[in-house]
XYZ file of C-alpha atoms in Angstrom:
352
model
C -15.769 -20.636 32.811
C -13.155 -20.424 35.534
C -11.310 -17.038 36.018
C -8.021 -18.806 35.770
C -8.915 -20.394 32.324
C -7.698 -18.820 29.173
C -11.126 -19.599 27.682
C -12.582 -16.713 29.652
C -10.516 -14.280 27.604
C -9.282 -16.373 24.807
C -6.365 -14.527 23.090
C -5.993 -11.254 24.776
C -7.749 -7.921 24.797
C -11.540 -7.874 24.197
C -12.874 -4.321 23.563
C -16.349 -3.023 24.547
C -18.218 -3.882 21.451
C -16.707 -7.459 21.259
C -17.477 -7.965 25.014
C -21.065 -6.892 24.435
C -21.340 -9.348 21.559
C -20.028 -12.127 23.609
C -22.396 -11.368 26.493
C -25.294 -11.481 24.026
C -24.082 -14.820 22.671
C -24.092 -16.042 26.084
C -27.872 -15.456 26.351
C -28.768 -17.089 22.967
C -30.440 -20.598 23.223
C -28.628 -22.881 20.783
C -25.861 -20.613 20.137
C -23.857 -22.338 17.374
C -26.450 -25.048 16.606
C -29.377 -22.864 15.704
C -28.088 -21.484 12.392
C -30.762 -18.680 12.008
C -30.169 -17.429 15.529
C -26.394 -17.465 15.241
C -26.478 -15.787 11.860
C -28.739 -13.017 13.248
C -26.098 -12.524 16.017
C -23.252 -12.523 13.597
C -24.771 -9.636 11.638
C -24.990 -7.599 14.783
C -21.503 -8.616 15.880
C -20.169 -7.544 12.500
C -21.939 -4.270 12.537
C -20.811 -3.467 16.053
C -17.066 -3.762 15.228
C -15.083 -0.617 15.133
C -12.808 0.482 12.271
C -9.792 1.027 14.486
C -9.433 -2.754 15.168
C -6.224 -4.626 15.138
C -5.658 -8.134 13.920
C -5.141 -9.120 17.523
C -8.585 -7.772 18.323
C -10.267 -9.638 15.560
C -8.501 -12.895 16.229
C -9.112 -12.673 20.012
C -12.756 -12.249 19.264
C -12.965 -15.261 16.952
C -11.090 -17.446 19.476
C -13.411 -16.330 22.178
C -16.410 -17.287 20.178
C -14.930 -20.648 19.304
C -14.276 -21.291 23.035
C -17.968 -20.912 23.576
C -18.999 -22.983 20.572
C -16.987 -24.161 17.500
C -20.050 -24.199 15.268
C -20.759 -20.513 16.027
C -17.183 -19.635 15.117
C -17.523 -21.574 11.850
C -20.676 -19.526 11.103
C -19.278 -16.109 12.189
C -15.876 -16.266 10.656
C -16.690 -16.187 6.862
C -19.330 -13.487 7.455
C -16.764 -11.217 9.077
C -14.117 -12.189 6.434
C -16.589 -11.102 3.757
C -17.231 -7.712 5.482
C -13.484 -7.208 5.644
C -12.980 -8.084 1.978
C -15.646 -5.658 0.947
C -14.171 -3.016 3.136
C -10.775 -3.533 1.582
C -12.201 -3.386 -1.857
C -13.604 0.015 -1.044
C -10.244 1.279 0.388
C -8.518 -0.030 -2.750
C -10.805 2.189 -4.930
C -13.286 -0.226 -6.179
C -16.770 1.243 -6.306
C -19.208 -1.261 -5.298
C -22.979 -1.096 -5.787
C -24.106 -3.611 -3.276
C -27.729 -2.396 -3.575
C -27.721 -3.819 -7.162
C -27.596 -7.362 -5.631
C -30.020 -6.276 -2.798
C -27.301 -6.336 -0.049
C -27.614 -4.222 2.851
C -26.609 -4.046 6.548
C -28.753 -6.975 7.555
C -27.206 -9.316 4.830
C -25.594 -12.515 5.816
C -22.405 -13.370 3.960
C -20.267 -16.411 3.088
C -17.022 -16.677 1.203
C -16.839 -19.477 -1.433
C -13.375 -19.801 -3.019
C -12.788 -23.548 -3.273
C -12.394 -25.509 -6.499
C -13.283 -29.048 -7.104
C -12.726 -31.677 -9.683
C -15.243 -31.833 -12.455
C -16.771 -28.426 -11.192
C -16.176 -25.058 -12.779
C -17.935 -21.691 -12.136
C -17.499 -19.270 -14.983
C -18.344 -15.541 -15.208
C -18.911 -13.273 -18.237
C -20.283 -9.938 -19.019
C -23.477 -10.146 -21.139
C -23.567 -6.483 -21.849
C -26.182 -5.774 -19.130
C -24.008 -7.000 -16.323
C -21.910 -10.063 -15.120
C -23.401 -13.464 -14.892
C -22.305 -16.746 -13.271
C -22.930 -20.123 -14.749
C -21.567 -23.508 -13.432
C -21.218 -25.184 -10.081
C -19.147 -24.206 -7.123
C -18.312 -26.746 -4.442
C -17.962 -26.566 -0.696
C -20.372 -23.676 -0.255
C -21.071 -23.647 3.522
C -24.478 -22.550 4.698
C -25.537 -21.554 1.177
C -29.212 -22.441 1.892
C -29.188 -20.057 4.785
C -27.247 -17.151 3.610
C -28.608 -14.136 1.719
C -25.266 -13.309 -0.170
C -21.826 -14.639 -0.760
C -18.502 -13.503 -2.295
C -17.609 -16.094 -4.806
C -14.658 -16.820 -6.991
C -15.374 -17.617 -10.642
C -13.183 -18.109 -13.797
C -12.814 -15.375 -16.316
C -10.783 -17.095 -18.957
C -7.791 -18.379 -17.229
C -7.982 -16.110 -14.162
C -10.187 -16.189 -11.104
C -12.156 -13.012 -10.245
C -14.234 -12.378 -7.176
C -18.044 -11.644 -7.317
C -20.663 -10.701 -4.856
C -23.888 -12.690 -5.448
C -27.284 -12.765 -4.021
C -28.056 -16.484 -3.054
C -31.794 -16.481 -2.572
C -32.744 -16.106 -6.242
C -34.238 -18.423 -8.948
C -30.824 -18.586 -10.635
C -29.028 -20.080 -7.660
C -29.684 -23.674 -6.471
C -27.908 -24.929 -3.351
C -27.445 -28.647 -3.031
C -28.631 -30.279 0.248
C -25.529 -32.483 0.326
C -23.942 -34.901 0.505
C -23.113 -33.973 4.034
C -22.970 -36.904 6.480
C -20.699 -35.111 8.910
C -20.938 -35.941 12.655
C -19.083 -32.717 13.448
C -20.590 -29.370 12.374
C -23.670 -31.155 10.951
C -25.461 -27.830 10.889
C -22.820 -26.026 8.736
C -23.710 -27.962 5.440
C -20.974 -27.477 2.992
C -22.283 -28.687 -0.533
C -22.191 -27.598 -4.142
C -24.294 -24.761 -5.468
C -25.470 -24.456 -9.136
C -25.674 -21.059 -10.909
C -27.613 -20.471 -13.959
C -26.801 -17.079 -15.425
C -27.049 -15.665 -11.873
C -26.496 -11.830 -11.708
C -23.143 -11.089 -10.097
C -21.268 -7.884 -8.971
C -17.448 -7.866 -9.548
C -15.410 -7.243 -6.481
C -11.939 -6.147 -7.538
C -10.126 -6.941 -10.815
C -9.104 -10.429 -11.916
C -6.578 -11.899 -9.287
C -7.286 -9.216 -6.724
C -8.870 -11.538 -4.180
C -5.760 -13.640 -3.903
C -3.265 -10.929 -4.172
C -4.760 -8.516 -1.641
C -2.679 -8.343 1.758
C -5.856 -9.379 3.714
C -5.988 -12.795 2.112
C -3.324 -14.092 4.379
C -4.682 -12.551 7.397
C -8.071 -14.210 6.713
C -6.329 -17.570 6.668
C -4.935 -17.032 10.133
C -8.345 -16.023 11.346
C -9.554 -19.477 10.725
C -6.589 -20.746 12.743
C -7.654 -18.465 15.663
C -10.946 -20.249 15.674
C -9.164 -23.706 15.767
C -7.186 -22.489 18.706
C -10.139 -21.015 20.590
C -12.064 -24.154 19.986
C -9.356 -26.241 21.693
C -9.214 -24.245 24.960
C -12.105 -25.900 26.756
C -10.368 -29.261 26.173
C -7.351 -27.897 28.001
C -9.690 -26.705 30.802
C -11.027 -30.354 31.102
C -7.412 -31.590 31.446
C -6.826 -28.941 34.273
C -9.821 -30.152 36.084
C -8.711 -33.872 35.623
C -5.117 -33.041 37.010
C -6.697 -31.273 39.990
C -8.803 -34.159 41.143
C -8.030 -36.127 44.261
C -5.971 -39.122 43.260
C -4.698 -37.561 39.946
C -1.418 -39.198 38.909
C 1.587 -37.843 37.162
C 0.265 -38.924 33.715
C -2.640 -36.561 33.953
C -0.248 -33.830 34.466
C 1.937 -34.934 31.605
C -1.086 -34.849 29.192
C -1.911 -31.417 30.580
C 1.509 -30.142 30.318
C 1.907 -31.351 26.610
C -1.249 -29.657 25.679
C -0.452 -26.405 27.591
C 2.923 -26.193 25.954
C 1.482 -26.744 22.469
C -1.272 -24.208 22.847
C 0.795 -21.745 24.489
C 3.293 -21.860 21.574
C 0.303 -21.425 19.123
C -0.819 -18.487 21.031
C 2.685 -16.958 20.613
C 2.526 -17.414 16.903
C -0.920 -15.854 16.607
C 0.308 -12.863 18.630
C 3.563 -12.548 16.747
C 1.663 -12.737 13.371
C -0.724 -10.153 14.491
C 2.047 -7.645 15.317
C 3.799 -8.392 12.059
C 0.851 -8.371 9.670
C -0.578 -5.159 11.131
C 2.115 -3.615 8.981
C 0.620 -4.879 5.698
C 1.332 -4.476 2.870
C 4.916 -3.958 4.215
C 5.050 -7.309 5.935
C 7.585 -9.720 4.409
C 5.925 -12.690 2.522
C 2.495 -12.855 4.273
C 1.501 -16.091 2.560
C 4.551 -17.785 4.113
C 3.788 -16.391 7.519
C 0.151 -17.340 7.350
C 1.126 -20.901 6.336
C 3.496 -21.170 9.245
C 1.080 -20.075 11.761
C -1.805 -22.260 10.403
C 0.651 -25.373 10.652
C 1.635 -24.473 14.184
C -1.793 -23.945 15.418
C -3.145 -26.986 13.531
C -0.518 -29.175 15.252
C -1.344 -27.764 18.621
C -5.026 -28.552 18.193
C -4.197 -31.996 16.901
C -2.113 -32.548 19.977
C -4.904 -31.353 22.143
C -7.493 -33.615 20.652
C -5.066 -36.613 20.955
C -3.906 -36.002 24.451
C -7.410 -35.186 25.885
C -8.668 -38.431 24.394
C -5.845 -40.414 26.111
C -6.163 -38.480 29.365
C -10.020 -38.429 29.772
C -10.900 -41.701 28.210
C -14.335 -42.409 26.614
C -16.569 -41.109 29.305
C -16.865 -37.410 28.091
C -17.182 -38.633 24.579
C -20.349 -40.567 25.355
C -21.675 -38.706 28.526
C -20.917 -35.056 27.918
C -22.757 -33.655 24.929
C -20.795 -30.387 24.790
C -17.379 -32.141 25.016
C -18.264 -34.804 22.416
C -19.724 -32.130 19.956
C -16.670 -29.935 20.404
C -14.343 -32.828 19.529
C -16.394 -33.714 16.510
C -16.697 -30.156 15.491
C -12.867 -29.498 15.702
C -11.929 -32.630 13.812
C -14.055 -31.420 10.726
C -13.070 -27.690 11.089
C -9.369 -28.689 11.194
C -9.521 -30.306 7.886
C -9.450 -26.877 6.321
C -5.767 -27.222 6.939
C -4.182 -29.149 4.215
C -1.503 -30.688 6.343
C 1.556 -31.993 4.355
C 0.529 -29.934 1.288
C 0.719 -26.749 3.341
C 4.047 -27.688 4.668
C 5.309 -28.442 1.114
C 4.374 -24.810 0.156
C 6.257 -23.544 3.179
C 9.310 -25.640 2.096
C 8.992 -24.427 -1.413
C 8.905 -20.783 -0.387
C 12.093 -21.241 1.693
C 13.924 -23.120 -0.923
C 13.155 -20.268 -3.374
C 14.392 -17.631 -1.003
C 11.104 -16.290 0.371
C 10.099 -15.935 3.976
C 13.483 -15.816 5.793
C 13.591 -15.289 9.523
């Protein structure tokens, strides 16, 4: 990575623990593609984080990982998010006996909160403890992870539970997963048959907690960091002998879009560090995600036009990055998320 590239220090300050984790990542063969090796690294990276971190620190670290490999960021982000959720539950006064589900400092975590048509995961207390029965969709890496935080229905409300995944009561599906991007991060349904579960917070706490919005922006930081090497490729193209004005137009458009997204991330970090006092964090998170998603879409489109087909067929890392970003970016719900922003504004929330 060139020293003048934002990829070298993706979003700002990198503290000593984060820098050491990134140095370690650079020495791992198959970083991001070897799931086991990347998960082992993620456990160490999570354990090394200090408690006095800011959101800017966290998002800069995620962006720096994504700049190295999008798949690695996709593996790391939910693990760190789960650790933050568990930490917040403890700060909110919930006593969690993680040993009851064999969770320890070496556990690898996912967060499974999606819903799907025709699938429902229900939770009940059978007198000896909570159990989960049903099917949960979109459970990324469930075959590889030791544990997950999972939302399940308790009557008409959703509640968060911690669950051990490598048990006879839990059956991950192998697919369908025909993705060309992020092929190693299989996101498929998981069946639960009276699986033991540990409640994390009360019903509704997971969605109400201040950190929920911040977690959504953490994903956007990964999108943004993952796009930076594409900007680097446009810089190289614009510096070549014989480069024309069009190569600089493509670069300028991408640079402006990613720069604006960087400002949005930094501004959100400053505002959300004041949570729960920050005004309407859900609206703020939706705005930032929309800005970052548009910037990455612009980067993908402009780099395709500027660079042509050659790097997509001759440069494995470039082609993989493009495919990975196109899949990862679909976690943004596009017009539906914009409609939610519009509804918030129409109803008097999230004023400037």
